[in-house]
Amino acid sequence: MSAATSISLAVADAIWDEIKSAGRASDEHLSILETLFGKNMLRSCKIVDERGVRRVTGAPSGRSLFLVMGESKRKEEYLCFPEHLCTCCSFFYDIVGRGEQLCCKHQLAARLAEAVGEHQEMEVTDEELAQMLAKL
């Protein structure tokens, strides 16, 4: 990871922490995030506005992941660990393959929705959560 990437991610983490503390994203927060993430940030805001983020929590472990809606007409849901992985094609092509983006719009949507409390909650058993992960 380059120094510039590390710095960008550190700035983003600080902004996410501020948003979470405030419980809302100010125009300044969103402007900084848009500078860091470009069009993916704008698209993530649309996903959050459309209530397209669900946090799935396993019981009794408390482990969780996010299901984030895509923007296509098919409205696929992508399994997402906001700071690490998304199952969308863009994650593997633009982030892993070409290294052109820091993260995909689904990861950003999950982080934003969690920070401002705009996600739906869904509880499943640990076994059901494991089955979701096994499909990866």
mmCIF file with all atom_site columns, C-alpha atoms in Angstrom:
data_model
loop_
_atom_site.group_PDB
_atom_site.id
_atom_site.type_symbol
_atom_site.label_atom_id
_atom_site.label_alt_id
_atom_site.label_comp_id
_atom_site.label_asym_id
_atom_site.label_entity_id
_atom_site.label_seq_id
_atom_site.pdbx_PDB_ins_code
_atom_site.Cartn_x
_atom_site.Cartn_y
_atom_site.Cartn_z
_atom_site.occupancy
_atom_site.B_iso_or_equiv
_atom_site.pdbx_formal_charge
_atom_site.auth_seq_id
_atom_site.auth_comp_id
_atom_site.auth_asym_id
_atom_site.auth_atom_id
_atom_site.pdbx_PDB_model_num
ATOM 1   C CA . MET A 1 1   ? 0.000   0.000   0.000   1.00 0.00 ? 1   MET A CA 1
ATOM 2   C CA . SER A 1 2   ? 1.414   3.391   -0.965  1.00 0.00 ? 2   SER A CA 1
ATOM 3   C CA . ALA A 1 3   ? 1.929   6.218   1.507   1.00 0.00 ? 3   ALA A CA 1
ATOM 4   C CA . ALA A 1 4   ? -0.756  8.288   -0.264  1.00 0.00 ? 4   ALA A CA 1
ATOM 5   C CA . THR A 1 5   ? -3.264  5.446   0.047   1.00 0.00 ? 5   THR A CA 1
ATOM 6   C CA . SER A 1 6   ? -2.450  5.005   3.737   1.00 0.00 ? 6   SER A CA 1
ATOM 7   C CA . ILE A 1 7   ? -2.918  8.720   4.367   1.00 0.00 ? 7   ILE A CA 1
ATOM 8   C CA . SER A 1 8   ? -6.203  8.799   2.441   1.00 0.00 ? 8   SER A CA 1
ATOM 9   C CA . LEU A 1 9   ? -7.542  5.853   4.427   1.00 0.00 ? 9   LEU A CA 1
ATOM 10  C CA . ALA A 1 10  ? -6.437  7.447   7.721   1.00 0.00 ? 10  ALA A CA 1
ATOM 11  C CA . VAL A 1 11  ? -8.239  10.682  6.811   1.00 0.00 ? 11  VAL A CA 1
ATOM 12  C CA . ALA A 1 12  ? -11.340 8.699   5.835   1.00 0.00 ? 12  ALA A CA 1
ATOM 13  C CA . ASP A 1 13  ? -11.256 6.760   9.120   1.00 0.00 ? 13  ASP A CA 1
ATOM 14  C CA . ALA A 1 14  ? -11.088 10.026  11.066  1.00 0.00 ? 14  ALA A CA 1
ATOM 15  C CA . ILE A 1 15  ? -14.079 11.377  9.123   1.00 0.00 ? 15  ILE A CA 1
ATOM 16  C CA . TRP A 1 16  ? -16.079 8.172   9.709   1.00 0.00 ? 16  TRP A CA 1
ATOM 17  C CA . ASP A 1 17  ? -15.337 8.473   13.446  1.00 0.00 ? 17  ASP A CA 1
ATOM 18  C CA . GLU A 1 18  ? -16.540 12.097  13.470  1.00 0.00 ? 18  GLU A CA 1
ATOM 19  C CA . ILE A 1 19  ? -19.732 11.162  11.631  1.00 0.00 ? 19  ILE A CA 1
ATOM 20  C CA . LYS A 1 20  ? -20.400 8.288   14.017  1.00 0.00 ? 20  LYS A CA 1
ATOM 21  C CA . SER A 1 21  ? -19.841 10.538  17.056  1.00 0.00 ? 21  SER A CA 1
ATOM 22  C CA . ALA A 1 22  ? -22.160 13.216  15.686  1.00 0.00 ? 22  ALA A CA 1
ATOM 23  C CA . GLY A 1 23  ? -24.730 10.713  14.410  1.00 0.00 ? 23  GLY A CA 1
ATOM 24  C CA . ARG A 1 24  ? -24.943 12.632  11.167  1.00 0.00 ? 24  ARG A CA 1
ATOM 25  C CA . ALA A 1 25  ? -22.800 13.556  8.185   1.00 0.00 ? 25  ALA A CA 1
ATOM 26  C CA . SER A 1 26  ? -22.268 17.272  7.619   1.00 0.00 ? 26  SER A CA 1
ATOM 27  C CA . ASP A 1 27  ? -21.766 18.805  4.184   1.00 0.00 ? 27  ASP A CA 1
ATOM 28  C CA . GLU A 1 28  ? -18.072 19.188  5.059   1.00 0.00 ? 28  GLU A CA 1
ATOM 29  C CA . HIS A 1 29  ? -17.781 15.488  5.931   1.00 0.00 ? 29  HIS A CA 1
ATOM 30  C CA . LEU A 1 30  ? -19.427 14.472  2.679   1.00 0.00 ? 30  LEU A CA 1
ATOM 31  C CA . SER A 1 31  ? -17.265 16.869  0.680   1.00 0.00 ? 31  SER A CA 1
ATOM 32  C CA . ILE A 1 32  ? -14.066 15.404  2.134   1.00 0.00 ? 32  ILE A CA 1
ATOM 33  C CA . LEU A 1 33  ? -15.286 11.857  1.524   1.00 0.00 ? 33  LEU A CA 1
ATOM 34  C CA . GLU A 1 34  ? -16.256 12.755  -2.042  1.00 0.00 ? 34  GLU A CA 1
ATOM 35  C CA . THR A 1 35  ? -12.758 14.143  -2.601  1.00 0.00 ? 35  THR A CA 1
ATOM 36  C CA . LEU A 1 36  ? -11.273 10.867  -1.352  1.00 0.00 ? 36  LEU A CA 1
ATOM 37  C CA . PHE A 1 37  ? -13.678 8.437   -3.031  1.00 0.00 ? 37  PHE A CA 1
ATOM 38  C CA . GLY A 1 38  ? -15.102 10.352  -6.000  1.00 0.00 ? 38  GLY A CA 1
ATOM 39  C CA . LYS A 1 39  ? -18.251 9.121   -7.729  1.00 0.00 ? 39  LYS A CA 1
ATOM 40  C CA . ASN A 1 40  ? -18.445 6.086   -5.450  1.00 0.00 ? 40  ASN A CA 1
ATOM 41  C CA . MET A 1 41  ? -19.268 8.375   -2.522  1.00 0.00 ? 41  MET A CA 1
ATOM 42  C CA . LEU A 1 42  ? -22.148 9.994   -4.388  1.00 0.00 ? 42  LEU A CA 1
ATOM 43  C CA . ARG A 1 43  ? -23.492 6.594   -5.390  1.00 0.00 ? 43  ARG A CA 1
ATOM 44  C CA . SER A 1 44  ? -23.195 5.310   -1.827  1.00 0.00 ? 44  SER A CA 1
ATOM 45  C CA . CYS A 1 45  ? -25.295 8.238   -0.576  1.00 0.00 ? 45  CYS A CA 1
ATOM 46  C CA . LYS A 1 46  ? -28.016 7.248   -3.032  1.00 0.00 ? 46  LYS A CA 1
ATOM 47  C CA . ILE A 1 47  ? -27.969 3.666   -1.738  1.00 0.00 ? 47  ILE A CA 1
ATOM 48  C CA . VAL A 1 48  ? -28.277 4.887   1.863   1.00 0.00 ? 48  VAL A CA 1
ATOM 49  C CA . ASP A 1 49  ? -31.068 7.338   0.935   1.00 0.00 ? 49  ASP A CA 1
ATOM 50  C CA . GLU A 1 50  ? -32.965 4.438   -0.655  1.00 0.00 ? 50  GLU A CA 1
ATOM 51  C CA . ARG A 1 51  ? -32.587 2.379   2.557   1.00 0.00 ? 51  ARG A CA 1
ATOM 52  C CA . GLY A 1 52  ? -30.475 -0.200  0.719   1.00 0.00 ? 52  GLY A CA 1
ATOM 53  C CA . VAL A 1 53  ? -28.258 -1.286  3.625   1.00 0.00 ? 53  VAL A CA 1
ATOM 54  C CA . ARG A 1 54  ? -28.977 -4.100  6.082   1.00 0.00 ? 54  ARG A CA 1
ATOM 55  C CA . ARG A 1 55  ? -26.724 -5.238  8.895   1.00 0.00 ? 55  ARG A CA 1
ATOM 56  C CA . VAL A 1 56  ? -27.096 -8.966  9.491   1.00 0.00 ? 56  VAL A CA 1
ATOM 57  C CA . THR A 1 57  ? -26.071 -10.078 12.983  1.00 0.00 ? 57  THR A CA 1
ATOM 58  C CA . GLY A 1 58  ? -25.639 -13.676 14.075  1.00 0.00 ? 58  GLY A CA 1
ATOM 59  C CA . ALA A 1 59  ? -26.919 -14.820 17.450  1.00 0.00 ? 59  ALA A CA 1
ATOM 60  C CA . PRO A 1 60  ? -25.574 -15.565 19.928  1.00 0.00 ? 60  PRO A CA 1
ATOM 61  C CA . SER A 1 61  ? -22.086 -14.586 18.671  1.00 0.00 ? 61  SER A CA 1
ATOM 62  C CA . GLY A 1 62  ? -22.908 -11.001 17.668  1.00 0.00 ? 62  GLY A CA 1
ATOM 63  C CA . ARG A 1 63  ? -20.804 -11.315 14.504  1.00 0.00 ? 63  ARG A CA 1
ATOM 64  C CA . SER A 1 64  ? -22.145 -9.217  11.667  1.00 0.00 ? 64  SER A CA 1
ATOM 65  C CA . LEU A 1 65  ? -21.893 -8.359  7.996   1.00 0.00 ? 65  LEU A CA 1
ATOM 66  C CA . PHE A 1 66  ? -23.783 -6.046  5.696   1.00 0.00 ? 66  PHE A CA 1
ATOM 67  C CA . LEU A 1 67  ? -26.042 -6.732  2.740   1.00 0.00 ? 67  LEU A CA 1
ATOM 68  C CA . VAL A 1 68  ? -25.991 -3.745  0.392   1.00 0.00 ? 68  VAL A CA 1
ATOM 69  C CA . MET A 1 69  ? -28.266 -3.218  -2.592  1.00 0.00 ? 69  MET A CA 1
ATOM 70  C CA . GLY A 1 70  ? -26.801 -2.626  -5.999  1.00 0.00 ? 70  GLY A CA 1
ATOM 71  C CA . GLU A 1 71  ? -27.987 0.132   -8.298  1.00 0.00 ? 71  GLU A CA 1
ATOM 72  C CA . SER A 1 72  ? -28.809 -2.025  -11.307 1.00 0.00 ? 72  SER A CA 1
ATOM 73  C CA . LYS A 1 73  ? -32.344 -2.856  -12.290 1.00 0.00 ? 73  LYS A CA 1
ATOM 74  C CA . ARG A 1 74  ? -31.790 -6.387  -10.969 1.00 0.00 ? 74  ARG A CA 1
ATOM 75  C CA . LYS A 1 75  ? -31.266 -4.919  -7.464  1.00 0.00 ? 75  LYS A CA 1
ATOM 76  C CA . GLU A 1 76  ? -28.753 -7.534  -6.388  1.00 0.00 ? 76  GLU A CA 1
ATOM 77  C CA . GLU A 1 77  ? -27.577 -7.551  -2.789  1.00 0.00 ? 77  GLU A CA 1
ATOM 78  C CA . TYR A 1 78  ? -23.864 -7.724  -2.129  1.00 0.00 ? 78  TYR A CA 1
ATOM 79  C CA . LEU A 1 79  ? -22.310 -9.198  0.959   1.00 0.00 ? 79  LEU A CA 1
ATOM 80  C CA . CYS A 1 80  ? -20.020 -6.594  2.438   1.00 0.00 ? 80  CYS A CA 1
ATOM 81  C CA . PHE A 1 81  ? -17.477 -6.186  5.196   1.00 0.00 ? 81  PHE A CA 1
ATOM 82  C CA . PRO A 1 82  ? -17.099 -2.398  4.931   1.00 0.00 ? 82  PRO A CA 1
ATOM 83  C CA . GLU A 1 83  ? -13.404 -2.141  5.702   1.00 0.00 ? 83  GLU A CA 1
ATOM 84  C CA . HIS A 1 84  ? -12.279 -5.314  3.955   1.00 0.00 ? 84  HIS A CA 1
ATOM 85  C CA . LEU A 1 85  ? -14.416 -6.900  1.228   1.00 0.00 ? 85  LEU A CA 1
ATOM 86  C CA . CYS A 1 86  ? -17.438 -6.655  -1.015  1.00 0.00 ? 86  CYS A CA 1
ATOM 87  C CA . THR A 1 87  ? -18.750 -9.357  -3.325  1.00 0.00 ? 87  THR A CA 1
ATOM 88  C CA . CYS A 1 88  ? -19.508 -6.928  -6.173  1.00 0.00 ? 88  CYS A CA 1
ATOM 89  C CA . CYS A 1 89  ? -17.586 -7.103  -9.444  1.00 0.00 ? 89  CYS A CA 1
ATOM 90  C CA . SER A 1 90  ? -16.239 -3.578  -9.004  1.00 0.00 ? 90  SER A CA 1
ATOM 91  C CA . PHE A 1 91  ? -14.443 -4.582  -5.801  1.00 0.00 ? 91  PHE A CA 1
ATOM 92  C CA . PHE A 1 92  ? -12.524 -7.332  -7.555  1.00 0.00 ? 92  PHE A CA 1
ATOM 93  C CA . TYR A 1 93  ? -11.952 -5.415  -10.800 1.00 0.00 ? 93  TYR A CA 1
ATOM 94  C CA . ASP A 1 94  ? -11.282 -1.815  -9.693  1.00 0.00 ? 94  ASP A CA 1
ATOM 95  C CA . ILE A 1 95  ? -9.857  -2.362  -6.215  1.00 0.00 ? 95  ILE A CA 1
ATOM 96  C CA . VAL A 1 96  ? -8.162  -5.744  -6.127  1.00 0.00 ? 96  VAL A CA 1
ATOM 97  C CA . GLY A 1 97  ? -7.277  -6.074  -9.808  1.00 0.00 ? 97  GLY A CA 1
ATOM 98  C CA . ARG A 1 98  ? -6.386  -2.583  -10.952 1.00 0.00 ? 98  ARG A CA 1
ATOM 99  C CA . GLY A 1 99  ? -5.975  -0.745  -7.649  1.00 0.00 ? 99  GLY A CA 1
ATOM 100 C CA . GLU A 1 100 ? -7.840  2.264   -9.038  1.00 0.00 ? 100 GLU A CA 1
ATOM 101 C CA . GLN A 1 101 ? -10.211 2.789   -6.127  1.00 0.00 ? 101 GLN A CA 1
ATOM 102 C CA . LEU A 1 102 ? -9.841  2.627   -2.344  1.00 0.00 ? 102 LEU A CA 1
ATOM 103 C CA . CYS A 1 103 ? -13.210 0.899   -1.892  1.00 0.00 ? 103 CYS A CA 1
ATOM 104 C CA . CYS A 1 104 ? -16.479 0.327   -3.716  1.00 0.00 ? 104 CYS A CA 1
ATOM 105 C CA . LYS A 1 105 ? -19.769 2.178   -3.319  1.00 0.00 ? 105 LYS A CA 1
ATOM 106 C CA . HIS A 1 106 ? -21.253 -0.708  -1.329  1.00 0.00 ? 106 HIS A CA 1
ATOM 107 C CA . GLN A 1 107 ? -18.479 -0.542  1.274   1.00 0.00 ? 107 GLN A CA 1
ATOM 108 C CA . LEU A 1 108 ? -18.974 3.228   1.517   1.00 0.00 ? 108 LEU A CA 1
ATOM 109 C CA . ALA A 1 109 ? -22.751 2.833   1.806   1.00 0.00 ? 109 ALA A CA 1
ATOM 110 C CA . ALA A 1 110 ? -22.348 0.305   4.628   1.00 0.00 ? 110 ALA A CA 1
ATOM 111 C CA . ARG A 1 111 ? -19.932 2.579   6.511   1.00 0.00 ? 111 ARG A CA 1
ATOM 112 C CA . LEU A 1 112 ? -22.132 5.643   6.035   1.00 0.00 ? 112 LEU A CA 1
ATOM 113 C CA . ALA A 1 113 ? -25.358 3.858   6.967   1.00 0.00 ? 113 ALA A CA 1
ATOM 114 C CA . GLU A 1 114 ? -23.763 2.404   10.091  1.00 0.00 ? 114 GLU A CA 1
ATOM 115 C CA . ALA A 1 115 ? -22.252 5.748   11.100  1.00 0.00 ? 115 ALA A CA 1
ATOM 116 C CA . VAL A 1 116 ? -25.559 7.628   10.843  1.00 0.00 ? 116 VAL A CA 1
ATOM 117 C CA . GLY A 1 117 ? -27.810 4.756   11.956  1.00 0.00 ? 117 GLY A CA 1
ATOM 118 C CA . GLU A 1 118 ? -29.628 4.505   8.614   1.00 0.00 ? 118 GLU A CA 1
ATOM 119 C CA . HIS A 1 119 ? -29.415 0.745   8.144   1.00 0.00 ? 119 HIS A CA 1
ATOM 120 C CA . GLN A 1 120 ? -31.969 -1.934  8.774   1.00 0.00 ? 120 GLN A CA 1
ATOM 121 C CA . GLU A 1 121 ? -31.177 -4.585  11.373  1.00 0.00 ? 121 GLU A CA 1
ATOM 122 C CA . MET A 1 122 ? -31.650 -8.277  10.729  1.00 0.00 ? 122 MET A CA 1
ATOM 123 C CA . GLU A 1 123 ? -30.856 -11.004 13.240  1.00 0.00 ? 123 GLU A CA 1
ATOM 124 C CA . VAL A 1 124 ? -30.156 -14.582 12.178  1.00 0.00 ? 124 VAL A CA 1
ATOM 125 C CA . THR A 1 125 ? -28.679 -17.593 13.891  1.00 0.00 ? 125 THR A CA 1
ATOM 126 C CA . ASP A 1 126 ? -24.942 -18.125 13.730  1.00 0.00 ? 126 ASP A CA 1
ATOM 127 C CA . GLU A 1 127 ? -25.629 -21.144 11.529  1.00 0.00 ? 127 GLU A CA 1
ATOM 128 C CA . GLU A 1 128 ? -27.581 -19.012 9.039   1.00 0.00 ? 128 GLU A CA 1
ATOM 129 C CA . LEU A 1 129 ? -24.781 -16.440 9.025   1.00 0.00 ? 129 LEU A CA 1
ATOM 130 C CA . ALA A 1 130 ? -22.269 -19.219 8.347   1.00 0.00 ? 130 ALA A CA 1
ATOM 131 C CA . GLN A 1 131 ? -24.406 -20.431 5.427   1.00 0.00 ? 131 GLN A CA 1
ATOM 132 C CA . MET A 1 132 ? -24.389 -16.922 3.951   1.00 0.00 ? 132 MET A CA 1
ATOM 133 C CA . LEU A 1 133 ? -20.607 -16.839 4.193   1.00 0.00 ? 133 LEU A CA 1
ATOM 134 C CA . ALA A 1 134 ? -20.257 -20.338 2.757   1.00 0.00 ? 134 ALA A CA 1
ATOM 135 C CA . LYS A 1 135 ? -21.846 -19.092 -0.480  1.00 0.00 ? 135 LYS A CA 1
ATOM 136 C CA . LEU A 1 136 ? -18.844 -16.838 -1.104  1.00 0.00 ? 136 LEU A CA 1
#
